[in-house]
CSV table of C-alpha atoms and ligand atoms in Angstrom, one decimal:
chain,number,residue,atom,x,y,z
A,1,UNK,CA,193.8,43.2,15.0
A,2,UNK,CA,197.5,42.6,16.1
A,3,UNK,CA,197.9,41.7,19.7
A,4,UNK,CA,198.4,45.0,21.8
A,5,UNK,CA,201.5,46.7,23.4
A,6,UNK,CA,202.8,45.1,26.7
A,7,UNK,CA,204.1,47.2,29.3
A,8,UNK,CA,206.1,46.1,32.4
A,9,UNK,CA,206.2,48.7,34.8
A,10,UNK,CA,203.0,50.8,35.6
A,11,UNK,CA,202.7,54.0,35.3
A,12,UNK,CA,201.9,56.3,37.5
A,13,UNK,CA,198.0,58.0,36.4
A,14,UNK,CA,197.0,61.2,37.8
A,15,UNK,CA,193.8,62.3,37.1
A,16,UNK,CA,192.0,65.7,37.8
A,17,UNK,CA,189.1,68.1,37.1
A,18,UNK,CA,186.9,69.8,34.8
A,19,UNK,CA,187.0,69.5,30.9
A,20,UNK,CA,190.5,67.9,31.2
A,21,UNK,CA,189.3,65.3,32.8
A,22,UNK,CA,186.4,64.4,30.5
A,23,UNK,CA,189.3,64.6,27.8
A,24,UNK,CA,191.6,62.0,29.6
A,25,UNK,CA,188.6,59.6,29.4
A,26,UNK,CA,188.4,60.1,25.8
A,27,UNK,CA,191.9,59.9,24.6
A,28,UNK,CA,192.7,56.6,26.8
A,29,UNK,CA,189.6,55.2,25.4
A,30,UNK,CA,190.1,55.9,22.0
A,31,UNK,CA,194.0,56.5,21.2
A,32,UNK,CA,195.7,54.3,23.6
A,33,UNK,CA,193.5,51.5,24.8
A,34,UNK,CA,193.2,50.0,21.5
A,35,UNK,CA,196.8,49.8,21.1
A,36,UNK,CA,198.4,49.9,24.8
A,37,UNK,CA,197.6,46.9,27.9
A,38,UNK,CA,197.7,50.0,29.5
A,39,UNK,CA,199.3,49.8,33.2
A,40,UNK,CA,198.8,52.0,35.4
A,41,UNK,CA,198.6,53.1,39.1
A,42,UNK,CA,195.7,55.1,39.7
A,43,UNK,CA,195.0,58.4,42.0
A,44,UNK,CA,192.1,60.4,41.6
A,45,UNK,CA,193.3,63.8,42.2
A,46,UNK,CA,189.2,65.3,41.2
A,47,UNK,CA,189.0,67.9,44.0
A,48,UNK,CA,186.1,66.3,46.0
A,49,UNK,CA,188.5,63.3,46.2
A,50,UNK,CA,191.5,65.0,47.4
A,51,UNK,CA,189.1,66.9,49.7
A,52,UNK,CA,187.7,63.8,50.9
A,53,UNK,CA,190.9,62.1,51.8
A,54,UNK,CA,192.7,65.4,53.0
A,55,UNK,CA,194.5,65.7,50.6
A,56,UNK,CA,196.1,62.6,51.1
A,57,UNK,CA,195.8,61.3,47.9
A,58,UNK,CA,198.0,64.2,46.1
A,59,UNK,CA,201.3,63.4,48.6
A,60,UNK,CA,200.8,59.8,47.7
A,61,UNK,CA,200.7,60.1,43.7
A,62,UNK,CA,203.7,62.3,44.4
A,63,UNK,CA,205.5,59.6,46.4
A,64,UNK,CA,205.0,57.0,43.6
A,65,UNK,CA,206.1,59.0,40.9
A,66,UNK,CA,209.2,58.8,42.9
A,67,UNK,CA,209.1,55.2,43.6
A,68,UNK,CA,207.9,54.2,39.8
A,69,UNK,CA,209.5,57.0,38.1
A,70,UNK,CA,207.0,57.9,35.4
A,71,UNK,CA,204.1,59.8,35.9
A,72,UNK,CA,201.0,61.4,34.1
A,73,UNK,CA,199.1,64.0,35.4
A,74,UNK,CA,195.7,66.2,34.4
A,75,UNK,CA,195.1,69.4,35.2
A,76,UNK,CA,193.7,70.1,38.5
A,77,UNK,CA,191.5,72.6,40.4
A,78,UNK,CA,193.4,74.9,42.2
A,79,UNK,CA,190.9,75.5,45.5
A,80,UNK,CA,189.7,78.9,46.4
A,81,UNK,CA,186.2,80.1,48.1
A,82,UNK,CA,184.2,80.3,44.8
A,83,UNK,CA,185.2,76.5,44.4
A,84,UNK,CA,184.7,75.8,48.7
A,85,UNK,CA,181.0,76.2,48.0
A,86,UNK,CA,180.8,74.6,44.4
A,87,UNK,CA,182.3,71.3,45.9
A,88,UNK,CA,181.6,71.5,49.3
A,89,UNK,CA,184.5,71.3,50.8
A,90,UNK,CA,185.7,70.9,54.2
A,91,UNK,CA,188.5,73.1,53.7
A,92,UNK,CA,190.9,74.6,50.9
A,93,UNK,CA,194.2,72.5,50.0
A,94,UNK,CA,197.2,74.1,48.3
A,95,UNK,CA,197.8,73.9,44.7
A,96,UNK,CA,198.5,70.5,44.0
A,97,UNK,CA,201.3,70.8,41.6
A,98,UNK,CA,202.8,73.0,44.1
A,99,UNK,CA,202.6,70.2,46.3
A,100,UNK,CA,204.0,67.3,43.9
A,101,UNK,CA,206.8,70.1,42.9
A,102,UNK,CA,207.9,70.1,46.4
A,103,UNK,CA,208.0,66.4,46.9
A,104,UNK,CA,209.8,65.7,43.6
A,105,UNK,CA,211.9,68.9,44.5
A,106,UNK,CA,212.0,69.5,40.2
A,107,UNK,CA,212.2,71.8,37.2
A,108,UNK,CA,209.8,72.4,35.2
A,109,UNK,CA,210.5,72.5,30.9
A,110,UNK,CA,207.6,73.9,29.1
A,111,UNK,CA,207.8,73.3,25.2
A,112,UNK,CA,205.8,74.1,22.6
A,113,UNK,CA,204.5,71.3,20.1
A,114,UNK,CA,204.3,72.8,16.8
A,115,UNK,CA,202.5,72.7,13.6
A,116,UNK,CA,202.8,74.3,10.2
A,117,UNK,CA,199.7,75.7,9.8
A,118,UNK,CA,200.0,77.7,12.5
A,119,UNK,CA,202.8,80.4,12.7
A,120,UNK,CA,204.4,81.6,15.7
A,121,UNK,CA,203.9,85.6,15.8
A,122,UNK,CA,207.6,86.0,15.5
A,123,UNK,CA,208.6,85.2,12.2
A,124,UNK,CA,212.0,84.3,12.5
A,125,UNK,CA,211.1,81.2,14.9
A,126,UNK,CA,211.7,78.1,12.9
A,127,UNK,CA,211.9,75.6,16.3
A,128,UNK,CA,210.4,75.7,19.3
A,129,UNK,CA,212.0,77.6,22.1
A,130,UNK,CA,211.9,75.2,25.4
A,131,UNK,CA,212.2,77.4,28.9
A,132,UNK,CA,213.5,75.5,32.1
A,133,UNK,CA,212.4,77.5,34.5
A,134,UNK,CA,214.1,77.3,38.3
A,135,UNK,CA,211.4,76.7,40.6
A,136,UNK,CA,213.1,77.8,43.8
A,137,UNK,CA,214.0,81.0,45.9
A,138,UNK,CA,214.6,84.5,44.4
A,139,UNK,CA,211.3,86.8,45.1
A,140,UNK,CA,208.9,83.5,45.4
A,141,UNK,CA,210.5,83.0,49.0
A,142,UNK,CA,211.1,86.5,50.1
A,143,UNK,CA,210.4,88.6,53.1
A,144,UNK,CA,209.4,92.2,52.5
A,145,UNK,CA,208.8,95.2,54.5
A,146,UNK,CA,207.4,98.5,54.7
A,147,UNK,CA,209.6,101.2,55.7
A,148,UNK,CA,207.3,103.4,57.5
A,149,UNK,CA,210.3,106.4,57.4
A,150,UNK,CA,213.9,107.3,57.9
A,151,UNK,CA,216.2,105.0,58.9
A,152,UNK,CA,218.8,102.5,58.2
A,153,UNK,CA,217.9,99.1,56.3
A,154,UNK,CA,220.9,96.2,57.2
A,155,UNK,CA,221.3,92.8,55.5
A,156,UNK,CA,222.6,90.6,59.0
A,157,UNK,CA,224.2,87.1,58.8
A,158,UNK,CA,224.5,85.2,61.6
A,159,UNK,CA,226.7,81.9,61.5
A,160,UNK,CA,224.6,78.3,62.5
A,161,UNK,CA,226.6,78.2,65.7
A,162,UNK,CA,227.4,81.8,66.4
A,163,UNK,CA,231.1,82.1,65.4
A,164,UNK,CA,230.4,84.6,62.1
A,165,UNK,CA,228.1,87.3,61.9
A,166,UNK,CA,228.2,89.8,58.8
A,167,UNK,CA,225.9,92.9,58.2
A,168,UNK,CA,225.8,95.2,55.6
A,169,UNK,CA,223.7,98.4,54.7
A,170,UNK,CA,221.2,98.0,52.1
A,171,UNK,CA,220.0,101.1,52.3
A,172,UNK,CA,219.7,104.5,54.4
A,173,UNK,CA,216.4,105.5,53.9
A,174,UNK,CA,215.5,109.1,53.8
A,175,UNK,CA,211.9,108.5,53.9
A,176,UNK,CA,208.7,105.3,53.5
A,177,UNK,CA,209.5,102.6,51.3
A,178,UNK,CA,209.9,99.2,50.8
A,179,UNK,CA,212.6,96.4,51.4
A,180,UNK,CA,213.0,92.7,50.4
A,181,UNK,CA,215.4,90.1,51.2
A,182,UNK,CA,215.5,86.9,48.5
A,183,UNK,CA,217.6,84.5,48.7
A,184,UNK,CA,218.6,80.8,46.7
A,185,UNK,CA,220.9,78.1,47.9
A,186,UNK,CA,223.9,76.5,45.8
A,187,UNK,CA,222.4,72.8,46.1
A,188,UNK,CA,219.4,74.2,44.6
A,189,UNK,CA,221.1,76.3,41.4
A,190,UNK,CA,223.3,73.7,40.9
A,191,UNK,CA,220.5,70.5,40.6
A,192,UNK,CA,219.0,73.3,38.3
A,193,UNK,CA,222.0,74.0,36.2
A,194,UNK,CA,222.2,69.9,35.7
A,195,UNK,CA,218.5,69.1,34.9
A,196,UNK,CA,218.6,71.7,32.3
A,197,UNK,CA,221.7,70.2,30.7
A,198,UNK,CA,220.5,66.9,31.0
A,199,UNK,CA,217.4,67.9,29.4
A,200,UNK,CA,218.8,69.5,26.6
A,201,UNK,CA,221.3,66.7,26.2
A,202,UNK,CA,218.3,64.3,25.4
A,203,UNK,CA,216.3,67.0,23.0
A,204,UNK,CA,220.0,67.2,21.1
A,205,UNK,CA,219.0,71.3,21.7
A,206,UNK,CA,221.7,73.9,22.9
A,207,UNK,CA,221.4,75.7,26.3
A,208,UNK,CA,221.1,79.6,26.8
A,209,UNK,CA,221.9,81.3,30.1
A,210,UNK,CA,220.9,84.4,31.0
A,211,UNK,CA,221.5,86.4,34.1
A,212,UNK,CA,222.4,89.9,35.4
A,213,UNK,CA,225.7,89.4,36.4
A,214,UNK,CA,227.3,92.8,35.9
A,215,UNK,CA,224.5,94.8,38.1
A,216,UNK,CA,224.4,91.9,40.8
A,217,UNK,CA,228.1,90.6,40.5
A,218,UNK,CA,227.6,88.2,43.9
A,219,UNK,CA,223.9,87.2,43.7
A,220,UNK,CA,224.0,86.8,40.2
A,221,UNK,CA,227.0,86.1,39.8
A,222,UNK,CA,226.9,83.1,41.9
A,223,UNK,CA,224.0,81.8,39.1
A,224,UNK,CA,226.7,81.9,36.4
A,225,UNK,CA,229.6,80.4,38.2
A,226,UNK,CA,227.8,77.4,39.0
A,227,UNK,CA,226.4,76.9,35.8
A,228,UNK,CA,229.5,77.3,34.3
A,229,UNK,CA,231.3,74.6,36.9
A,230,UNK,CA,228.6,72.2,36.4
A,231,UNK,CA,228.9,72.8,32.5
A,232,UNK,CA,232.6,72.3,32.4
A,233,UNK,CA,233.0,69.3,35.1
A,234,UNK,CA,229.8,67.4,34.2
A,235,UNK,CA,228.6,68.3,30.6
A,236,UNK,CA,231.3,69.9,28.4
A,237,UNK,CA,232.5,66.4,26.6
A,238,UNK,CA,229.0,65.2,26.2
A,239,UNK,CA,227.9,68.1,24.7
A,240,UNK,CA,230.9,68.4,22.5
A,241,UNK,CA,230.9,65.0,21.3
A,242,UNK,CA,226.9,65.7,20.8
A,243,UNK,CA,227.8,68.8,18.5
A,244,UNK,CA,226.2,70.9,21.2
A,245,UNK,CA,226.7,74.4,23.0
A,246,UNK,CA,226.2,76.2,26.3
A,247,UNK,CA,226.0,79.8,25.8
A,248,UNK,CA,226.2,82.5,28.7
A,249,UNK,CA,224.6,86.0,27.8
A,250,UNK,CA,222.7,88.8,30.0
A,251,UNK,CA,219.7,88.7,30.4
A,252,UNK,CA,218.8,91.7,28.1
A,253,UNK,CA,220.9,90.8,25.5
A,254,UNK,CA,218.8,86.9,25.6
A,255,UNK,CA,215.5,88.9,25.2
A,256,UNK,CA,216.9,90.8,21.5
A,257,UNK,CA,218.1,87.5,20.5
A,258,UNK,CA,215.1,85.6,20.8
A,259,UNK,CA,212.8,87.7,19.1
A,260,UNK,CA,215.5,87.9,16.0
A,261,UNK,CA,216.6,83.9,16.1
A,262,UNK,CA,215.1,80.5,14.7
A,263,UNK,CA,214.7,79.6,18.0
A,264,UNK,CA,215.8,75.8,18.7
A,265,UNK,CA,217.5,75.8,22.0
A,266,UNK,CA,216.8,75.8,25.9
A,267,UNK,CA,216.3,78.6,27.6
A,268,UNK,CA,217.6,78.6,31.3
A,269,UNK,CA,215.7,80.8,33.3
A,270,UNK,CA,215.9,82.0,36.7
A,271,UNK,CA,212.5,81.8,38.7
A,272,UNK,CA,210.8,85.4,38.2
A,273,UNK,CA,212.4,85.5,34.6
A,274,UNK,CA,211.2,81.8,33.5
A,275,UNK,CA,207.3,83.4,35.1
A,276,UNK,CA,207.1,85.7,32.6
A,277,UNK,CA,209.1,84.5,29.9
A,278,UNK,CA,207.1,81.2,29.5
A,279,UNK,CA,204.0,82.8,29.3
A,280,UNK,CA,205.7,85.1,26.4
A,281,UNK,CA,206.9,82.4,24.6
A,282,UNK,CA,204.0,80.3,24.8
A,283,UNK,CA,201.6,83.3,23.7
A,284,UNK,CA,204.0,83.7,20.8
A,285,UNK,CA,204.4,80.0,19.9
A,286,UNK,CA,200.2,79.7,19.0
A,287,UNK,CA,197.7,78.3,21.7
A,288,UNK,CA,197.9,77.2,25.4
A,289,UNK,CA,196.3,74.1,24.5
A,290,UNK,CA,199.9,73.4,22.4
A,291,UNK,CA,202.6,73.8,25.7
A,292,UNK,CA,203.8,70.5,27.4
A,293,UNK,CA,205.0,70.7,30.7
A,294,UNK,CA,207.7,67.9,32.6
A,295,UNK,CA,208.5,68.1,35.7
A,296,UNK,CA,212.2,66.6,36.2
A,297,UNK,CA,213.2,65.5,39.2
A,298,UNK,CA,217.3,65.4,40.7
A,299,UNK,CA,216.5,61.7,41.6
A,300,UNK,CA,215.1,61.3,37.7
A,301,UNK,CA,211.7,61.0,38.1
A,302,UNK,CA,209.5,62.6,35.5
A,303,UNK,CA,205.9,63.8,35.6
A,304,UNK,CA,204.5,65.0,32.6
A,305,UNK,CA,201.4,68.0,32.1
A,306,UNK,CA,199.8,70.3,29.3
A,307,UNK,CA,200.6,73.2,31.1
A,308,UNK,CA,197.0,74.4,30.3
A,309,UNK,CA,194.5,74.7,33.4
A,310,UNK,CA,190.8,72.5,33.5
A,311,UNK,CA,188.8,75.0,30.6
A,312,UNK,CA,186.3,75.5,33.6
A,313,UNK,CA,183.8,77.4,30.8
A,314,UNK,CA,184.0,74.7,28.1
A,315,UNK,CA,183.0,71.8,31.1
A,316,UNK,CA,180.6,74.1,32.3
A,317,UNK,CA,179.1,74.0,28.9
A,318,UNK,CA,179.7,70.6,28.3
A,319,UNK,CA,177.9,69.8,31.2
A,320,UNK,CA,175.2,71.5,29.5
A,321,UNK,CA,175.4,69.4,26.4
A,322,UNK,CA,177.3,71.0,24.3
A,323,UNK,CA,180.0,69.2,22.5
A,324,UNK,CA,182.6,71.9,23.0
A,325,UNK,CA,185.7,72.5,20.9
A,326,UNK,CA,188.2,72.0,23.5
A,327,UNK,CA,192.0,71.0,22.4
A,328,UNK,CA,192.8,67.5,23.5
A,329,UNK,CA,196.7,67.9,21.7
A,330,UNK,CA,198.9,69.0,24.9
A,331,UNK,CA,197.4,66.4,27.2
A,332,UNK,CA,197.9,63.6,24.4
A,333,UNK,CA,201.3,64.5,24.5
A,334,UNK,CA,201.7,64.4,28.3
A,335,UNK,CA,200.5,60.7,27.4
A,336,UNK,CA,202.9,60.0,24.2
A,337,UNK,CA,205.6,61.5,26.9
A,338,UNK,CA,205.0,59.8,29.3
A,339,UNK,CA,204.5,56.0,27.6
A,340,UNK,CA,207.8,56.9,25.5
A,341,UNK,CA,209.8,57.5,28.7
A,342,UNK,CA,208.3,54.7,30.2
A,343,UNK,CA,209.3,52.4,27.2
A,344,UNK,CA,213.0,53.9,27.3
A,345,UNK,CA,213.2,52.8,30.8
A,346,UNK,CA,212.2,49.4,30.4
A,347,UNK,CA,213.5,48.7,27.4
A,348,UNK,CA,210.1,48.3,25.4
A,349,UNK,CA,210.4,49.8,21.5
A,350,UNK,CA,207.7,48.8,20.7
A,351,UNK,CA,206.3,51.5,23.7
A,352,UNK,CA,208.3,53.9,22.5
A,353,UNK,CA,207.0,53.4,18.5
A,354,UNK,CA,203.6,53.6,19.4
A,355,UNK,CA,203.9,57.0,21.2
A,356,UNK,CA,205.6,58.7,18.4
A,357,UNK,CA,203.3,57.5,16.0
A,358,UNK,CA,200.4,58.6,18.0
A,359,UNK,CA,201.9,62.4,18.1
A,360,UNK,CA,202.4,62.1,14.3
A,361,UNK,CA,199.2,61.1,14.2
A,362,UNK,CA,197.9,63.9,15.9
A,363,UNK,CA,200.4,66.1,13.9
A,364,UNK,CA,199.1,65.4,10.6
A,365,UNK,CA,195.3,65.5,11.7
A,366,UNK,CA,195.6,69.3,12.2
A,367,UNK,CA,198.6,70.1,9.6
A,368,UNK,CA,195.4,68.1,6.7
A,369,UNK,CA,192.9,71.1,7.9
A,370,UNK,CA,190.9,69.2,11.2
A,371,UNK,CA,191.7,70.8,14.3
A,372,UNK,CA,189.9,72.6,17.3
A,373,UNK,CA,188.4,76.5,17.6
A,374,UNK,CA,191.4,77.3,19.2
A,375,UNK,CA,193.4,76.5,16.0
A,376,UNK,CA,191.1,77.2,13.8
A,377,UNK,CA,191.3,80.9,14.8
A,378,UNK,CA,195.0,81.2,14.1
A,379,UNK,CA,195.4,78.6,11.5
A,380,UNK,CA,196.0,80.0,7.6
A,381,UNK,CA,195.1,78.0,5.3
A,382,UNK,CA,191.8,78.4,7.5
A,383,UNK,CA,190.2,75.1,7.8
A,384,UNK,CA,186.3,74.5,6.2
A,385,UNK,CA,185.4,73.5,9.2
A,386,UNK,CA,186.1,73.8,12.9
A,387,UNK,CA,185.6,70.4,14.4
A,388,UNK,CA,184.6,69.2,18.5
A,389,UNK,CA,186.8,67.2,20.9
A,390,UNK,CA,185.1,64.2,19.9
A,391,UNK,CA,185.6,64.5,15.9
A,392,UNK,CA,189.0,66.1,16.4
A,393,UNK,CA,189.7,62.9,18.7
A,394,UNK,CA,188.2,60.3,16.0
A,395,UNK,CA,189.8,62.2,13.2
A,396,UNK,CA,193.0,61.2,15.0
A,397,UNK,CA,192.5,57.9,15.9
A,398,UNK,CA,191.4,57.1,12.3
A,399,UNK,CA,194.6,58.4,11.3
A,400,UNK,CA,196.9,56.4,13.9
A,401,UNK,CA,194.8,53.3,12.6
A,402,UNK,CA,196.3,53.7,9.4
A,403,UNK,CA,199.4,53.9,10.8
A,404,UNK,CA,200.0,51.3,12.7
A,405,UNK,CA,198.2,48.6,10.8
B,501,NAP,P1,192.7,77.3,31.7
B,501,NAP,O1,192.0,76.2,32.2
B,501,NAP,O2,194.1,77.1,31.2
B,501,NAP,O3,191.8,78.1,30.6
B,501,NAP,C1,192.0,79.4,30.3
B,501,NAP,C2,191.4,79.7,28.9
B,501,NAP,O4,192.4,79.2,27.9
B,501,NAP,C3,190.2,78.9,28.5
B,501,NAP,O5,189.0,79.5,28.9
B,501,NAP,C4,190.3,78.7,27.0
B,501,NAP,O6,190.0,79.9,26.4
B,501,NAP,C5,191.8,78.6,26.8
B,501,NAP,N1,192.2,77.2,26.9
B,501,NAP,C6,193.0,76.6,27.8
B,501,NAP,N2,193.2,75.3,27.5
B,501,NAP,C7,192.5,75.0,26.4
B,501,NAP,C8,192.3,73.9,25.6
B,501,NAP,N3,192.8,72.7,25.9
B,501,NAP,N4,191.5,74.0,24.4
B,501,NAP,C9,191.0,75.2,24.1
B,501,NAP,N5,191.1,76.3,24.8
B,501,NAP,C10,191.9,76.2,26.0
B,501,NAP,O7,192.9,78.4,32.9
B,501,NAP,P2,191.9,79.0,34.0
B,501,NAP,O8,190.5,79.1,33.4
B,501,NAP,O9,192.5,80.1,34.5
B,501,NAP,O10,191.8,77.9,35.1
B,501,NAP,C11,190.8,76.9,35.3
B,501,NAP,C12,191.1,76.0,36.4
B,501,NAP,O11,192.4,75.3,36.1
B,501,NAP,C13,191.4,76.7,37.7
B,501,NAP,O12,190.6,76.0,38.7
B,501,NAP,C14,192.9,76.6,38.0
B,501,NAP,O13,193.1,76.4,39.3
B,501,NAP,C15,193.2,75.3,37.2
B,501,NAP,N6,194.6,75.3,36.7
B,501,NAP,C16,195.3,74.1,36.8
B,501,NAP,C17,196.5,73.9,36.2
B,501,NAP,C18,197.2,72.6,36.3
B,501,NAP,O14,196.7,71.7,36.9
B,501,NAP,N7,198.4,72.4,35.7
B,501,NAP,C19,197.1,75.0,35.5
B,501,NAP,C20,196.4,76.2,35.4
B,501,NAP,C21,195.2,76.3,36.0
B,501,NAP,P3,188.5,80.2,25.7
B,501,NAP,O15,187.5,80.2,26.9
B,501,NAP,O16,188.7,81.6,25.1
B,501,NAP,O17,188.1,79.2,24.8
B,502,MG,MG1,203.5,83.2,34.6
């Protein structure tokens, strides 16, 4: 056997619950050890460890993905009561990727990884449809009221240090109802605007726009100017000279196109509409189990997820014995992403080979009939034979084997 890849700068190793984390075991052990001197800096995100150092332990793994720039993360338990008494925990933490998000202050892409086997539900699609979804403001920071009757409801600003106020009517209420006040803030559209064109800039993918600028013409509105002065002052020669487009439309008029196109662009989407769009698109695209997630960060850090949660029923069976037919393919690529990025960055090819071998690999293993139940079920042809985690995992390696040898 050759001598394996060298890498310079570790990377940052995030590990986390359930049947995701018995998965991460498996793929390091069999699809990247025996290729990688795999460095890395370790936290233990399990959620009797984060419990155990109060939580401690997420904030830091946050903190180095900043300082290293690369980082890898499993899925995670999200702590509620049911789980308070299954781990015994002192107390319940927020969700930690709400807790990395804030630190690295990012956007979050979620794309699709493909295979021909298995055909999106809309037939048209003929690439994957990426959303960048902005992770800030709008109703996920609101305040909200009842109205218990008549009365007036008034939107007030009042300047830092006194010298502006402005109020306006929102509503005069004839009887109960509801009121909510959202907000965003320009630094936070516009590091939004530019990690979505850098993004697409490195998939070589156009970007789509969508807002509702002719109903809410200031709020809005303010969405589509900045996009369109960050386009035009920071992107519009590089994407010109890359062949590529940045396309402005409402946000109605995005939702017919995309169930008519070939898909193959990024989809910018404010915060509520990248919630349910995502979910759409990845419901569309095949199985859960096949949506990446990266997390990119203004200073240009970059954590990489499957965007699937820990398959608490399969490890609960697994735990029983059973070798369970969970799909390994979105956190291998969280892996291949990661390890490519963290050979771009150091300057290691070699890295950056290996990784894209690896999701080949992993490509052809399912596209040649072996996949998971979750495939399985969608997949035409179907295959003979459904395989588990561990034979889908081998079948893969075998393959990658051949590959690189
Ligand atoms: P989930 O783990 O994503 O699983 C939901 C269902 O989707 C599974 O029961 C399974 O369906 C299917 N599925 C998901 N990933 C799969 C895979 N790799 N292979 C095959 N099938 C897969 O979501 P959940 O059950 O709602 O959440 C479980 C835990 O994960 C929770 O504690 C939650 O807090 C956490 N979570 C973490 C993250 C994260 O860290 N990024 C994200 C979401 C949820 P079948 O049972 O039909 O096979
Ligand atoms: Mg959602």
């Amino acid at each position: 056997m050759t001598a394996r890849i060298a890498m310079k700068t570790p990377l940052v190793e995030i590990d986390g619950d359930e049947m995701t984390r018995v998965l991460w075991g498996l793929i390091k052990e069999k699809l990247i050890l025996p290729w990688v001197d795999l460095k890395t800096e370790y936290y233990d995100l399990g959620l009797k460890n984060r419990d155990d150092t109060d939580d401690e332990v997420t904030v830091k793994s946050a903190e180095a993905i900043l300082r290293l720039g690369v980082g890898v993360k499993c899925a995670t338990i999200t702590s509620n009561a049911a789980r308070k008494v299954e781990y015994g925990l002192k107390k319940l933490h927020p969700s930690p990727n709400a807790t990395i998000r804030a630190i690295l202050d990012g956007t979050v892409f979620r794309k699709p990884i493909t295979v021909s086997c298995v055909k999106p539900s809309i037939s048209t699609w003929k690439a994957p449809i990426v959303i960048g979804r902005h992770a800030y403001g709008d109703m996920y920071k609101n305040s909200e009221m009842l109205i218990p009757g008549p009365g007036k409801v008034e939107l007030v600003y009042t300047a830092e240090d006194g010298t502006e106020k402005r109020i306006l009517t929102v509503a005069n209420m004839k009887g109960p109802g509801v009121v909510q006040g959202i907000h965003n803030l320009d630094a936070s559209i516009r590091s939004f605007a530019q990690a979505c064109f850098h993004y697409a800039l490195r998939e070589k993918i156009p970007v789509w726009f969508a807002a509702k600028d002719t109903i809410s013409k200031t709020y809005d509105g303010r969405f589509k100017e900045i996009f369109t002065q960050v386009y035009e002052a920071e992107f519009r020669d590089q994407y010109e000279k890359a062949g590529l487009s940045y396309f402005y439309t409402l946000i109605d008029d995005v939702a017919a196109r995309v169930v008519k196109g070939e898909g193959g662009f990024l989809w910018a989407c404010k915060n509520y509409d990248g919630d349910v769009m995502s979910d759409m698109i990845a419901s569309a695209a095949g199985s859960l189990a096949m949506m990446t997630s990266v997390l990119l960060s203004p200073s240009g850090a970059v954590e990489y997820e499957a965007a699937h949660g820990t398959v608490q029923q399969h490890y609960y069976r697994q735990q029983k014995g059973e070798k369970t037919s969970t799909n390994p393919v979105a956190l291998i690529f969280a892996w291949t992403g990661a390890l490519a990025k963290r050979g771009e960055l150091d300057g290691i090819q070699d890295l950056i080979a290996f990784a894209r071998k690896l999701e080949d690999a992993t490509i052809q293993t399912i596209e040649e009939g072996n996949m998971t139940g979750d495939l399985a079920r969608l997949a035409c042809p179907k295959p003979a034979k459904t395989l588990d985690s561990w034979e889908f995992t081998e079948a893969i390696a075998k393959k990658l084997e051949k590959s690189l040898s």
